[in-house]
Amino acid sequence: MQTLHVGLAERSYPIHIGSSLLSRADLLMAHIPQKRAVVISNTTVAPLYMQQLVESLKSIGVQSQTIILPDGEQYKNGESLNTIYDALLSAHSERSTPLIALGGGVIGDITGYAAATYLRGVPFIQIPTTVLSQVDSSVGGKTGINHPLGKNMIGAFYQPLVVLADTFTLDTLPDKELRAGIAEVIKYGLIRDLPFLEWLEANIEKLLARDTAALQYAISRSCQNKAEVVGADERESGERALLNLGHTFGHAIENGMGYGVWLHGEAVAAGTIMAADLSHRMGWLGADEVARVRKLFERTGLPVAGPKLGAEKYQQLMGLDKKVSNGKIRFVLLKSLGNAVITGDVPQTLLAQTIEACSA
Ligand code: NAD
Ligand code: GLY
Protein backbone atom coordinates (compact mmCIF):
# COMPACT_ATOMS: atom_id res chain seq x y z
CA MET A 1 0.00 0.00 0.00
CA GLN A 2 1.11 3.52 -0.80
CA THR A 3 -0.05 6.53 1.17
CA LEU A 4 -0.10 10.07 -0.21
CA HIS A 5 -1.22 13.20 1.59
CA VAL A 6 -3.41 16.11 0.66
CA GLY A 7 -2.00 19.04 2.60
CA LEU A 8 -4.78 21.33 3.76
CA ALA A 9 -3.69 22.30 7.27
CA GLU A 10 -6.21 20.95 9.80
CA ARG A 11 -8.21 19.37 6.96
CA SER A 12 -5.28 17.37 5.56
CA TYR A 13 -5.96 13.72 4.84
CA PRO A 14 -4.33 10.55 3.57
CA ILE A 15 -5.02 8.75 0.30
CA HIS A 16 -4.27 5.04 0.67
CA ILE A 17 -3.76 3.23 -2.63
CA GLY A 18 -3.31 -0.54 -2.86
CA SER A 19 -4.91 -3.92 -3.38
CA SER A 20 -7.48 -5.48 -1.00
CA LEU A 21 -7.94 -2.28 0.98
CA LEU A 22 -11.67 -2.97 1.40
CA SER A 23 -10.58 -5.42 4.09
CA ARG A 24 -8.56 -2.71 5.84
CA ALA A 25 -11.35 -0.96 7.74
CA ASP A 26 -8.73 -0.43 10.45
CA LEU A 27 -7.50 2.46 8.26
CA LEU A 28 -10.85 4.15 8.89
CA MET A 29 -11.16 3.40 12.59
CA ALA A 30 -10.03 6.81 13.85
CA HIS A 31 -12.96 8.43 12.01
CA ILE A 32 -15.76 6.21 13.33
CA PRO A 33 -15.92 7.13 17.02
CA GLN A 34 -19.43 5.86 17.74
CA LYS A 35 -18.96 2.54 15.94
CA ARG A 36 -21.68 3.39 13.47
CA ALA A 37 -21.28 4.24 9.81
CA VAL A 38 -23.52 4.72 6.80
CA VAL A 39 -22.29 3.22 3.53
CA ILE A 40 -23.80 4.68 0.38
CA SER A 41 -23.46 2.79 -2.88
CA ASN A 42 -25.45 1.85 -5.97
CA THR A 43 -27.20 -1.17 -7.45
CA THR A 44 -24.10 -2.19 -9.45
CA VAL A 45 -21.32 -1.74 -6.90
CA ALA A 46 -23.18 -2.88 -3.77
CA PRO A 47 -23.66 -6.50 -4.92
CA LEU A 48 -19.93 -6.65 -5.76
CA TYR A 49 -18.32 -5.00 -2.74
CA MET A 50 -20.79 -3.99 -0.02
CA GLN A 51 -20.65 -7.25 1.92
CA GLN A 52 -16.84 -7.22 1.99
CA LEU A 53 -16.80 -3.66 3.32
CA VAL A 54 -19.58 -4.20 5.86
CA GLU A 55 -17.78 -7.30 7.19
CA SER A 56 -14.52 -5.45 7.33
CA LEU A 57 -16.22 -2.68 9.34
CA LYS A 58 -17.83 -5.30 11.60
CA SER A 59 -14.40 -6.78 12.31
CA ILE A 60 -13.45 -3.47 13.97
CA GLY A 61 -16.77 -3.31 15.83
CA VAL A 62 -18.59 -0.92 13.49
CA GLN A 63 -22.27 -1.44 12.59
CA SER A 64 -23.27 -0.23 9.14
CA GLN A 65 -26.44 1.22 7.71
CA THR A 66 -26.51 0.88 3.93
CA ILE A 67 -28.20 3.09 1.36
CA ILE A 68 -28.33 1.83 -2.23
CA LEU A 69 -29.11 4.30 -4.99
CA PRO A 70 -29.98 3.54 -8.61
CA ASP A 71 -26.91 3.48 -10.86
CA GLY A 72 -26.22 6.27 -13.32
CA GLU A 73 -25.25 9.88 -13.89
CA GLN A 74 -28.94 10.68 -14.43
CA TYR A 75 -29.53 9.84 -10.76
CA LYS A 76 -26.94 12.32 -9.50
CA ASN A 77 -29.79 14.65 -8.64
CA GLY A 78 -31.93 16.17 -5.93
CA GLU A 79 -34.20 13.13 -5.78
CA SER A 80 -31.33 10.77 -4.90
CA LEU A 81 -30.06 13.31 -2.40
CA ASN A 82 -33.49 13.30 -0.72
CA THR A 83 -33.41 9.50 -0.64
CA ILE A 84 -30.20 9.78 1.37
CA TYR A 85 -31.59 12.47 3.72
CA ASP A 86 -34.77 10.40 4.25
CA ALA A 87 -32.77 7.30 5.17
CA LEU A 88 -30.46 9.23 7.50
CA LEU A 89 -33.30 11.02 9.26
CA SER A 90 -35.38 7.85 9.60
CA ALA A 91 -32.41 6.08 11.20
CA HIS A 92 -31.66 9.10 13.45
CA SER A 93 -28.16 9.21 12.04
CA GLU A 94 -26.06 11.52 14.20
CA ARG A 95 -23.52 14.25 13.61
CA SER A 96 -20.54 12.02 14.37
CA THR A 97 -21.70 9.15 12.14
CA PRO A 98 -19.62 9.15 8.95
CA LEU A 99 -21.02 8.72 5.46
CA ILE A 100 -18.87 6.36 3.42
CA ALA A 101 -19.09 6.57 -0.39
CA LEU A 102 -18.52 3.16 -2.01
CA GLY A 103 -18.57 3.56 -5.78
CA GLY A 104 -17.52 5.76 -8.67
CA GLY A 105 -17.62 9.52 -9.03
CA VAL A 106 -21.39 9.72 -9.03
CA ILE A 107 -21.69 8.04 -5.63
CA GLY A 108 -18.68 9.98 -4.31
CA ASP A 109 -20.03 13.37 -5.41
CA ILE A 110 -23.56 12.85 -4.11
CA THR A 111 -22.46 11.23 -0.83
CA GLY A 112 -20.00 14.06 -0.27
CA TYR A 113 -22.72 16.64 -0.78
CA ALA A 114 -25.07 14.76 1.55
CA ALA A 115 -22.24 14.69 4.13
CA ALA A 116 -21.62 18.42 3.68
CA THR A 117 -25.26 19.31 4.24
CA TYR A 118 -26.85 16.70 6.53
CA LEU A 119 -26.96 18.22 10.03
CA ARG A 120 -24.74 20.99 8.54
CA GLY A 121 -21.90 18.55 8.04
CA VAL A 122 -20.97 15.01 9.10
CA PRO A 123 -17.71 13.07 8.58
CA PHE A 124 -17.12 11.82 5.03
CA ILE A 125 -14.99 8.94 3.76
CA GLN A 126 -14.29 8.10 0.12
CA ILE A 127 -13.86 4.52 -1.13
CA PRO A 128 -13.64 5.03 -4.90
CA THR A 129 -14.09 2.00 -7.16
CA THR A 130 -13.54 3.37 -10.69
CA VAL A 131 -10.34 4.62 -12.29
CA LEU A 132 -11.88 8.06 -12.67
CA SER A 133 -12.84 8.28 -9.01
CA GLN A 134 -9.52 6.85 -7.80
CA VAL A 135 -7.46 9.35 -9.83
CA ASP A 136 -9.66 12.40 -9.60
CA SER A 137 -13.09 12.75 -8.08
CA SER A 138 -12.42 11.19 -4.64
CA VAL A 139 -9.59 13.65 -3.99
CA GLY A 140 -10.05 17.37 -3.50
CA GLY A 141 -13.47 17.75 -1.92
CA LYS A 142 -15.63 18.80 -4.85
CA THR A 143 -19.06 17.37 -4.09
CA GLY A 144 -22.43 17.96 -5.64
CA ILE A 145 -25.29 17.02 -7.89
CA ASN A 146 -26.46 17.95 -11.37
CA HIS A 147 -29.30 20.36 -12.13
CA PRO A 148 -31.42 19.97 -15.29
CA LEU A 149 -29.86 23.26 -16.44
CA GLY A 150 -26.24 22.32 -15.79
CA LYS A 151 -23.81 19.70 -14.58
CA ASN A 152 -22.47 19.78 -11.02
CA MET A 153 -24.20 23.12 -10.53
CA ILE A 154 -25.28 22.48 -6.96
CA GLY A 155 -22.55 21.50 -4.55
CA ALA A 156 -19.99 22.27 -1.90
CA PHE A 157 -16.27 21.98 -1.27
CA TYR A 158 -16.17 19.34 1.44
CA GLN A 159 -13.04 17.30 2.00
CA PRO A 160 -13.10 13.63 2.97
CA LEU A 161 -11.25 12.50 6.09
CA VAL A 162 -9.55 9.67 4.25
CA VAL A 163 -9.56 8.10 0.77
CA LEU A 164 -9.19 4.34 0.37
CA ALA A 165 -8.50 3.35 -3.25
CA ASP A 166 -8.59 -0.43 -3.57
CA THR A 167 -7.11 -1.28 -6.97
CA PHE A 168 -8.62 -4.81 -6.80
CA THR A 169 -12.07 -3.31 -7.30
CA LEU A 170 -11.00 -2.22 -10.79
CA ASP A 171 -11.00 -5.88 -11.90
CA THR A 172 -14.76 -5.76 -12.37
CA LEU A 173 -14.87 -2.37 -14.08
CA PRO A 174 -16.20 -2.54 -17.67
CA ASP A 175 -13.56 -1.71 -20.33
CA LYS A 176 -15.50 1.36 -21.43
CA GLU A 177 -15.33 2.75 -17.88
CA LEU A 178 -11.64 1.92 -17.59
CA ARG A 179 -10.94 3.90 -20.77
CA ALA A 180 -13.10 6.80 -19.63
CA GLY A 181 -11.11 7.01 -16.39
CA ILE A 182 -7.85 7.08 -18.30
CA ALA A 183 -9.01 10.34 -19.95
CA GLU A 184 -8.56 12.06 -16.56
CA VAL A 185 -5.17 10.38 -16.12
CA ILE A 186 -3.96 11.75 -19.46
CA LYS A 187 -5.22 15.15 -18.30
CA TYR A 188 -2.57 15.39 -15.59
CA GLY A 189 0.18 14.74 -18.11
CA LEU A 190 -1.19 17.38 -20.46
CA ILE A 191 -1.68 20.15 -17.93
CA ARG A 192 1.40 19.84 -15.70
CA ASP A 193 3.42 16.64 -15.98
CA LEU A 194 5.08 16.08 -19.36
CA PRO A 195 7.22 13.14 -18.12
CA PHE A 196 4.00 11.42 -17.03
CA LEU A 197 2.49 12.07 -20.47
CA GLU A 198 5.53 10.39 -22.00
CA TRP A 199 5.18 7.49 -19.56
CA LEU A 200 1.53 7.13 -20.62
CA GLU A 201 2.51 7.09 -24.29
CA ALA A 202 4.92 4.25 -23.52
CA ASN A 203 2.59 2.31 -21.21
CA ILE A 204 -0.98 2.89 -22.37
CA GLU A 205 -1.41 -0.73 -23.52
CA LYS A 206 -0.35 -1.97 -20.08
CA LEU A 207 -2.98 0.22 -18.45
CA LEU A 208 -5.64 -1.02 -20.85
CA ALA A 209 -4.59 -4.60 -20.05
CA ARG A 210 -5.01 -3.71 -16.32
CA ASP A 211 -1.41 -4.48 -15.48
CA THR A 212 -1.39 -4.11 -11.69
CA ALA A 213 1.90 -2.28 -11.39
CA ALA A 214 1.05 0.12 -14.22
CA LEU A 215 -2.37 0.88 -12.74
CA GLN A 216 -0.93 1.44 -9.28
CA TYR A 217 1.70 3.80 -10.73
CA ALA A 218 -0.79 5.77 -12.85
CA ILE A 219 -3.23 6.12 -9.94
CA SER A 220 -0.61 7.27 -7.46
CA ARG A 221 1.05 9.69 -9.90
CA SER A 222 -2.35 11.15 -10.78
CA CYS A 223 -3.28 11.49 -7.09
CA GLN A 224 0.09 13.10 -6.39
CA ASN A 225 -0.61 15.69 -9.10
CA LYS A 226 -4.12 16.27 -7.84
CA ALA A 227 -3.00 16.52 -4.21
CA GLU A 228 -0.40 19.16 -5.14
CA VAL A 229 -2.94 21.25 -7.06
CA VAL A 230 -5.64 21.00 -4.39
CA GLY A 231 -3.12 21.70 -1.61
CA ALA A 232 -2.17 24.93 -3.40
CA ASP A 233 -5.65 26.07 -4.46
CA GLU A 234 -8.48 24.26 -2.69
CA ARG A 235 -11.25 26.64 -3.75
CA GLU A 236 -10.24 26.97 -7.40
CA SER A 237 -9.25 30.60 -7.34
CA GLY A 238 -6.35 29.85 -9.71
CA GLU A 239 -4.37 26.74 -10.58
CA ARG A 240 -7.12 24.25 -9.72
CA ALA A 241 -9.18 25.45 -12.68
CA LEU A 242 -6.53 23.86 -14.91
CA LEU A 243 -7.85 20.46 -13.81
CA ASN A 244 -10.83 21.30 -15.99
CA LEU A 245 -8.95 20.81 -19.25
CA GLY A 246 -11.50 19.49 -21.75
CA HIS A 247 -14.34 19.93 -19.27
CA THR A 248 -15.87 23.14 -20.67
CA PHE A 249 -16.53 21.38 -23.98
CA GLY A 250 -17.06 18.06 -22.18
CA HIS A 251 -19.80 19.29 -19.86
CA ALA A 252 -21.56 20.83 -22.87
CA ILE A 253 -21.46 17.41 -24.56
CA GLU A 254 -22.76 15.60 -21.48
CA ASN A 255 -25.55 18.09 -20.96
CA GLY A 256 -26.39 18.47 -24.67
CA MET A 257 -26.66 14.71 -25.17
CA GLY A 258 -28.51 14.09 -21.89
CA TYR A 259 -26.68 12.95 -18.76
CA GLY A 260 -25.49 9.35 -18.97
CA VAL A 261 -25.49 9.10 -22.79
CA TRP A 262 -21.79 10.00 -23.01
CA LEU A 263 -19.62 8.91 -20.10
CA HIS A 264 -17.97 11.82 -18.31
CA GLY A 265 -14.48 10.62 -19.33
CA GLU A 266 -15.57 10.17 -22.95
CA ALA A 267 -16.91 13.72 -23.04
CA VAL A 268 -13.68 14.97 -21.42
CA ALA A 269 -11.65 13.11 -24.08
CA ALA A 270 -13.50 14.75 -26.97
CA GLY A 271 -13.42 18.05 -25.07
CA THR A 272 -9.66 17.77 -24.61
CA ILE A 273 -9.18 17.32 -28.36
CA MET A 274 -11.28 20.44 -28.86
CA ALA A 275 -9.16 22.33 -26.33
CA ALA A 276 -5.97 21.12 -28.07
CA ASP A 277 -7.34 22.15 -31.46
CA LEU A 278 -8.27 25.59 -30.10
CA SER A 279 -4.81 25.90 -28.54
CA HIS A 280 -3.37 25.27 -32.00
CA ARG A 281 -5.64 27.90 -33.56
CA MET A 282 -4.47 30.32 -30.85
CA GLY A 283 -0.93 29.76 -32.13
CA TRP A 284 0.27 27.78 -29.10
CA LEU A 285 0.32 24.04 -29.86
CA GLY A 286 1.88 22.80 -33.06
CA ALA A 287 -0.22 20.66 -35.41
CA ASP A 288 2.13 17.74 -34.63
CA GLU A 289 1.41 18.16 -30.91
CA VAL A 290 -2.36 18.15 -31.48
CA ALA A 291 -1.88 14.97 -33.53
CA ARG A 292 0.17 13.48 -30.69
CA VAL A 293 -2.64 14.16 -28.18
CA ARG A 294 -5.24 12.77 -30.57
CA LYS A 295 -3.17 9.62 -31.11
CA LEU A 296 -2.95 8.90 -27.38
CA PHE A 297 -6.72 9.23 -26.96
CA GLU A 298 -7.29 7.07 -30.04
CA ARG A 299 -4.98 4.37 -28.67
CA THR A 300 -6.96 4.50 -25.43
CA GLY A 301 -10.15 3.90 -27.42
CA LEU A 302 -11.70 7.23 -26.50
CA PRO A 303 -13.74 9.57 -28.73
CA VAL A 304 -11.67 12.25 -30.45
CA ALA A 305 -14.61 14.30 -31.75
CA GLY A 306 -17.71 15.65 -30.07
CA PRO A 307 -21.28 15.16 -31.30
CA LYS A 308 -22.62 17.60 -33.88
CA LEU A 309 -24.67 19.81 -31.59
CA GLY A 310 -23.90 22.94 -33.62
CA ALA A 311 -21.71 25.87 -32.60
CA GLU A 312 -24.64 27.83 -31.18
CA LYS A 313 -25.77 25.00 -28.89
CA TYR A 314 -22.20 24.31 -27.72
CA GLN A 315 -21.75 27.96 -26.84
CA GLN A 316 -25.09 28.19 -25.09
CA LEU A 317 -24.23 25.12 -22.98
CA MET A 318 -20.68 26.31 -22.34
CA GLY A 319 -22.17 29.57 -21.06
CA LEU A 320 -23.35 27.53 -18.04
CA ASP A 321 -19.78 26.59 -17.11
CA LYS A 322 -18.73 27.44 -13.56
CA LYS A 323 -15.60 29.16 -14.90
CA VAL A 324 -17.71 31.79 -16.71
CA SER A 325 -16.69 35.19 -15.36
CA ASN A 326 -18.29 38.52 -16.27
CA GLY A 327 -20.37 36.61 -18.81
CA LYS A 328 -17.20 35.41 -20.58
CA ILE A 329 -16.50 31.72 -21.12
CA ARG A 330 -13.00 30.91 -19.84
CA PHE A 331 -11.14 28.02 -21.43
CA VAL A 332 -8.34 25.84 -20.16
CA LEU A 333 -5.94 25.64 -23.10
CA LEU A 334 -2.42 24.33 -23.66
CA LYS A 335 0.49 26.72 -24.18
CA SER A 336 2.56 23.60 -24.74
CA LEU A 337 2.27 19.96 -23.74
CA GLY A 338 2.52 19.81 -19.95
CA ASN A 339 1.70 23.49 -19.57
CA ALA A 340 -1.92 24.64 -19.34
CA VAL A 341 -3.33 28.15 -19.01
CA ILE A 342 -6.77 29.60 -18.46
CA THR A 343 -7.99 32.31 -20.80
CA GLY A 344 -11.16 34.23 -21.57
CA ASP A 345 -9.62 35.82 -24.64
CA VAL A 346 -10.64 33.39 -27.33
CA PRO A 347 -11.81 34.94 -30.60
CA GLN A 348 -15.32 33.81 -31.49
CA THR A 349 -14.28 32.80 -35.00
CA LEU A 350 -11.58 30.44 -33.72
CA LEU A 351 -14.01 28.86 -31.28
CA ALA A 352 -16.57 28.29 -34.03
CA GLN A 353 -13.83 26.78 -36.25
CA THR A 354 -12.80 24.37 -33.48
CA ILE A 355 -16.36 23.27 -32.83
CA GLU A 356 -16.92 22.68 -36.55
CA ALA A 357 -13.61 20.84 -37.04
CA CYS A 358 -13.90 18.67 -33.93
CA SER A 359 -17.49 17.50 -34.05
CA ALA A 360 -18.78 14.70 -36.19
P1 NAD B 1 -19.82 6.36 -12.19
O1 NAD B 1 -19.78 6.70 -10.77
O2 NAD B 1 -21.11 6.49 -12.90
O3 NAD B 1 -19.28 4.88 -12.38
C1 NAD B 1 -19.22 4.33 -13.66
C2 NAD B 1 -19.98 3.00 -13.75
O4 NAD B 1 -19.15 1.98 -13.20
C3 NAD B 1 -21.27 2.96 -13.00
O5 NAD B 1 -22.19 2.17 -13.70
C4 NAD B 1 -20.88 2.27 -11.71
O6 NAD B 1 -21.95 1.64 -11.07
C5 NAD B 1 -19.89 1.28 -12.20
N1 NAD B 1 -18.87 0.83 -11.26
C6 NAD B 1 -18.25 1.56 -10.32
N2 NAD B 1 -17.29 0.84 -9.75
C7 NAD B 1 -17.32 -0.37 -10.33
C8 NAD B 1 -16.55 -1.55 -10.17
N3 NAD B 1 -15.51 -1.59 -9.35
N4 NAD B 1 -16.88 -2.63 -10.91
C9 NAD B 1 -17.89 -2.57 -11.79
N5 NAD B 1 -18.64 -1.49 -12.02
C10 NAD B 1 -18.34 -0.39 -11.28
O7 NAD B 1 -18.77 7.22 -13.03
P2 NAD B 1 -17.28 7.71 -12.75
O8 NAD B 1 -16.65 7.75 -14.08
O9 NAD B 1 -16.64 6.98 -11.66
O10 NAD B 1 -17.52 9.20 -12.23
C11 NAD B 1 -18.12 10.17 -13.05
C12 NAD B 1 -18.71 11.23 -12.16
O11 NAD B 1 -17.66 11.83 -11.41
C13 NAD B 1 -19.39 12.34 -12.91
O12 NAD B 1 -20.60 12.64 -12.27
C14 NAD B 1 -18.44 13.52 -12.79
O13 NAD B 1 -19.08 14.75 -12.82
C15 NAD B 1 -17.81 13.25 -11.46
N6 NAD B 1 -16.49 13.85 -11.28
C16 NAD B 1 -16.28 14.54 -10.13
C17 NAD B 1 -15.05 15.08 -9.88
C18 NAD B 1 -14.79 15.77 -8.58
O14 NAD B 1 -13.73 16.38 -8.42
N7 NAD B 1 -15.68 15.66 -7.62
C19 NAD B 1 -14.01 14.94 -10.82
C20 NAD B 1 -14.26 14.23 -11.98
C21 NAD B 1 -15.52 13.69 -12.20
N1 GLY C 1 -11.92 17.47 -11.27
C1 GLY C 1 -11.58 18.83 -11.16
C2 GLY C 1 -11.29 19.28 -9.77
O1 GLY C 1 -11.33 18.50 -8.85
O2 GLY C 1 -11.00 20.42 -9.56
mmCIF file of N, CA, C and O in Angstrom, residues 288-331:
data_model
loop_
_atom_site.group_PDB
_atom_site.id
_atom_site.type_symbol
_atom_site.label_atom_id
_atom_site.label_comp_id
_atom_site.label_asym_id
_atom_site.label_seq_id
_atom_site.Cartn_x
_atom_site.Cartn_y
_atom_site.Cartn_z
ATOM 1 N N ASP A 288 1.591 19.069 -34.998
ATOM 2 C CA ASP A 288 2.128 17.744 -34.632
ATOM 3 C C ASP A 288 1.784 17.404 -33.179
ATOM 4 O O ASP A 288 1.534 16.245 -32.831
ATOM 5 N N GLU A 289 1.742 18.432 -32.327
ATOM 6 C CA GLU A 289 1.410 18.162 -30.906
ATOM 7 C C GLU A 289 -0.075 17.814 -30.754
ATOM 8 O O GLU A 289 -0.430 16.940 -29.962
ATOM 9 N N VAL A 290 -0.929 18.494 -31.522
ATOM 10 C CA VAL A 290 -2.361 18.148 -31.477
ATOM 11 C C VAL A 290 -2.527 16.702 -31.945
ATOM 12 O O VAL A 290 -3.264 15.905 -31.338
ATOM 13 N N ALA A 291 -1.793 16.341 -33.003
ATOM 14 C CA ALA A 291 -1.879 14.974 -33.532
ATOM 15 C C ALA A 291 -1.402 13.972 -32.478
ATOM 16 O O ALA A 291 -1.958 12.879 -32.331
ATOM 17 N N ARG A 292 -0.384 14.367 -31.735
ATOM 18 C CA ARG A 292 0.166 13.484 -30.691
ATOM 19 C C ARG A 292 -0.881 13.234 -29.588
ATOM 20 O O ARG A 292 -1.054 12.108 -29.122
ATOM 21 N N VAL A 293 -1.583 14.293 -29.204
ATOM 22 C CA VAL A 293 -2.637 14.163 -28.179
ATOM 23 C C VAL A 293 -3.754 13.260 -28.727
ATOM 24 O O VAL A 293 -4.214 12.324 -28.052
ATOM 25 N N ARG A 294 -4.146 13.547 -29.977
ATOM 26 C CA ARG A 294 -5.239 12.765 -30.574
ATOM 27 C C ARG A 294 -4.877 11.284 -30.619
ATOM 28 O O ARG A 294 -5.678 10.419 -30.289
ATOM 29 N N LYS A 295 -3.631 11.005 -30.981
ATOM 30 C CA LYS A 295 -3.169 9.616 -31.110
ATOM 31 C C LYS A 295 -3.280 8.877 -29.770
ATOM 32 O O LYS A 295 -3.722 7.721 -29.719
ATOM 33 N N LEU A 296 -2.897 9.554 -28.689
ATOM 34 C CA LEU A 296 -2.947 8.897 -27.380
ATOM 35 C C LEU A 296 -4.403 8.569 -27.004
ATOM 36 O O LEU A 296 -4.694 7.477 -26.508
ATOM 37 N N PHE A 297 -5.303 9.505 -27.250
ATOM 38 C CA PHE A 297 -6.718 9.232 -26.955
ATOM 39 C C PHE A 297 -7.255 8.122 -27.855
ATOM 40 O O PHE A 297 -8.016 7.261 -27.398
ATOM 41 N N GLU A 298 -6.839 8.133 -29.124
ATOM 42 C CA GLU A 298 -7.293 7.067 -30.037
ATOM 43 C C GLU A 298 -6.810 5.706 -29.555
ATOM 44 O O GLU A 298 -7.563 4.730 -29.532
ATOM 45 N N ARG A 299 -5.523 5.642 -29.160
ATOM 46 C CA ARG A 299 -4.976 4.368 -28.671
ATOM 47 C C ARG A 299 -5.710 3.902 -27.411
ATOM 48 O O ARG A 299 -5.815 2.714 -27.142
ATOM 49 N N THR A 300 -6.213 4.846 -26.654
ATOM 50 C CA THR A 300 -6.958 4.505 -25.433
ATOM 51 C C THR A 300 -8.380 4.052 -25.772
ATOM 52 O O THR A 300 -9.078 3.490 -24.927
ATOM 53 N N GLY A 301 -8.797 4.297 -27.018
ATOM 54 C CA GLY A 301 -10.149 3.897 -27.423
ATOM 55 C C GLY A 301 -11.198 4.909 -27.009
ATOM 56 O O GLY A 301 -12.363 4.562 -26.797
ATOM 57 N N LEU A 302 -10.769 6.162 -26.910
ATOM 58 C CA LEU A 302 -11.697 7.227 -26.496
ATOM 59 C C LEU A 302 -12.120 8.077 -27.689
ATOM 60 O O LEU A 302 -11.377 8.176 -28.679
ATOM 61 N N PRO A 303 -13.297 8.722 -27.620
ATOM 62 C CA PRO A 303 -13.737 9.570 -28.731
ATOM 63 C C PRO A 303 -12.811 10.764 -28.928
ATOM 64 O O PRO A 303 -12.359 11.360 -27.941
ATOM 65 N N VAL A 304 -12.530 11.095 -30.178
ATOM 66 C CA VAL A 304 -11.668 12.254 -30.450
ATOM 67 C C VAL A 304 -12.437 13.351 -31.195
ATOM 68 O O VAL A 304 -11.848 14.275 -31.734
ATOM 69 N N ALA A 305 -13.756 13.230 -31.212
ATOM 70 C CA ALA A 305 -14.606 14.302 -31.749
ATOM 71 C C ALA A 305 -15.889 14.333 -30.926
ATOM 72 O O ALA A 305 -16.333 13.298 -30.415
ATOM 73 N N GLY A 306 -16.453 15.522 -30.795
ATOM 74 C CA GLY A 306 -17.713 15.655 -30.069
ATOM 75 C C GLY A 306 -18.888 15.405 -31.003
ATOM 76 O O GLY A 306 -18.714 15.320 -32.224
ATOM 77 N N PRO A 307 -20.099 15.300 -30.444
ATOM 78 C CA PRO A 307 -21.281 15.156 -31.299
ATOM 79 C C PRO A 307 -21.581 16.468 -32.012
ATOM 80 O O PRO A 307 -21.177 17.532 -31.542
ATOM 81 N N LYS A 308 -22.293 16.385 -33.125
ATOM 82 C CA LYS A 308 -22.619 17.603 -33.884
ATOM 83 C C LYS A 308 -23.832 18.295 -33.250
ATOM 84 O O LYS A 308 -24.960 18.111 -33.673
ATOM 85 N N LEU A 309 -23.560 19.081 -32.227
ATOM 86 C CA LEU A 309 -24.666 19.810 -31.585
ATOM 87 C C LEU A 309 -24.866 21.171 -32.261
ATOM 88 O O LEU A 309 -25.889 21.823 -32.054
ATOM 89 N N GLY A 310 -23.849 21.601 -33.013
ATOM 90 C CA GLY A 310 -23.899 22.939 -33.615
ATOM 91 C C GLY A 310 -23.198 23.947 -32.720
ATOM 92 O O GLY A 310 -23.291 23.866 -31.487
ATOM 93 N N ALA A 311 -22.521 24.914 -33.365
ATOM 94 C CA ALA A 311 -21.706 25.874 -32.605
ATOM 95 C C ALA A 311 -22.561 26.659 -31.605
ATOM 96 O O ALA A 311 -22.148 26.926 -30.472
ATOM 97 N N GLU A 312 -23.788 26.992 -32.042
ATOM 98 C CA GLU A 312 -24.636 27.825 -31.176
ATOM 99 C C GLU A 312 -24.990 27.085 -29.884
ATOM 100 O O GLU A 312 -24.902 27.629 -28.776
ATOM 101 N N LYS A 313 -25.372 25.809 -30.054
ATOM 102 C CA LYS A 313 -25.767 25.001 -28.890
ATOM 103 C C LYS A 313 -24.564 24.790 -27.957
ATOM 104 O O LYS A 313 -24.681 24.904 -26.731
ATOM 105 N N TYR A 314 -23.399 24.476 -28.553
ATOM 106 C CA TYR A 314 -22.199 24.312 -27.718
ATOM 107 C C TYR A 314 -21.979 25.564 -26.880
ATOM 108 O O TYR A 314 -21.737 25.507 -25.682
ATOM 109 N N GLN A 315 -22.068 26.717 -27.543
ATOM 110 C CA GLN A 315 -21.749 27.960 -26.840
ATOM 111 C C GLN A 315 -22.788 28.285 -25.777
ATOM 112 O O GLN A 315 -22.457 28.764 -24.696
ATOM 113 N N GLN A 316 -24.032 27.963 -26.086
ATOM 114 C CA GLN A 316 -25.089 28.195 -25.088
ATOM 115 C C GLN A 316 -24.818 27.311 -23.860
ATOM 116 O O GLN A 316 -24.875 27.772 -22.715
ATOM 117 N N LEU A 317 -24.474 26.040 -24.106
ATOM 118 C CA LEU A 317 -24.229 25.121 -22.984
ATOM 119 C C LEU A 317 -22.946 25.491 -22.242
ATOM 120 O O LEU A 317 -22.875 25.392 -21.019
ATOM 121 N N MET A 318 -21.938 25.939 -22.992
ATOM 122 C CA MET A 318 -20.685 26.315 -22.337
ATOM 123 C C MET A 318 -20.859 27.569 -21.493
ATOM 124 O O MET A 318 -20.113 27.802 -20.545
ATOM 125 N N GLY A 319 -21.869 28.363 -21.833
ATOM 126 C CA GLY A 319 -22.171 29.565 -21.058
ATOM 127 C C GLY A 319 -22.600 29.226 -19.635
ATOM 128 O O GLY A 319 -22.642 30.087 -18.759
ATOM 129 N N LEU A 320 -22.939 27.946 -19.390
ATOM 130 C CA LEU A 320 -23.352 27.527 -18.040
ATOM 131 C C LEU A 320 -22.165 27.097 -17.196
ATOM 132 O O LEU A 320 -22.311 26.747 -16.035
ATOM 133 N N ASP A 321 -20.964 27.092 -17.801
ATOM 134 C CA ASP A 321 -19.780 26.590 -17.107
ATOM 135 C C ASP A 321 -19.486 27.416 -15.849
ATOM 136 O O ASP A 321 -19.677 28.633 -15.828
ATOM 137 N N LYS A 322 -19.001 26.728 -14.828
ATOM 138 C CA LYS A 322 -18.726 27.437 -13.563
ATOM 139 C C LYS A 322 -17.548 28.407 -13.695
ATOM 140 O O LYS A 322 -17.356 29.269 -12.851
ATOM 141 N N LYS A 323 -16.741 28.242 -14.730
ATOM 142 C CA LYS A 323 -15.603 29.160 -14.900
ATOM 143 C C LYS A 323 -16.011 30.459 -15.593
ATOM 144 O O LYS A 323 -15.195 31.359 -15.730
ATOM 145 N N VAL A 324 -17.264 30.553 -16.059
ATOM 146 C CA VAL A 324 -17.714 31.788 -16.710
ATOM 147 C C VAL A 324 -17.542 32.949 -15.734
ATOM 148 O O VAL A 324 -17.919 32.862 -14.567
ATOM 149 N N SER A 325 -16.916 34.029 -16.225
ATOM 150 C CA SER A 325 -16.694 35.185 -15.363
ATOM 151 C C SER A 325 -17.026 36.442 -16.151
ATOM 152 O O SER A 325 -16.575 36.583 -17.301
ATOM 153 N N ASN A 326 -17.832 37.317 -15.564
ATOM 154 C CA ASN A 326 -18.288 38.520 -16.270
ATOM 155 C C ASN A 326 -18.949 38.165 -17.585
ATOM 156 O O ASN A 326 -18.781 38.849 -18.600
ATOM 157 N N GLY A 327 -19.662 37.043 -17.601
ATOM 158 C CA GLY A 327 -20.372 36.611 -18.806
ATOM 159 C C GLY A 327 -19.466 36.009 -19.866
ATOM 160 O O GLY A 327 -19.915 35.642 -20.953
ATOM 161 N N LYS A 328 -18.167 35.894 -19.579
ATOM 162 C CA LYS A 328 -17.204 35.414 -20.575
ATOM 163 C C LYS A 328 -16.852 33.956 -20.290
ATOM 164 O O LYS A 328 -16.504 33.617 -19.142
ATOM 165 N N ILE A 329 -16.912 33.110 -21.320
ATOM 166 C CA ILE A 329 -16.499 31.718 -21.116
ATOM 167 C C ILE A 329 -14.971 31.707 -21.003
ATOM 168 O O ILE A 329 -14.274 32.320 -21.814
ATOM 169 N N ARG A 330 -14.457 31.013 -19.983
ATOM 170 C CA ARG A 330 -12.999 30.906 -19.839
ATOM 171 C C ARG A 330 -12.585 29.471 -20.141
ATOM 172 O O ARG A 330 -13.212 28.525 -19.660
ATOM 173 N N PHE A 331 -11.571 29.337 -20.974
ATOM 174 C CA PHE A 331 -11.145 28.015 -21.431
ATOM 175 C C PHE A 331 -9.805 27.641 -20.822
ATOM 176 O O PHE A 331 -8.924 28.491 -20.654
#
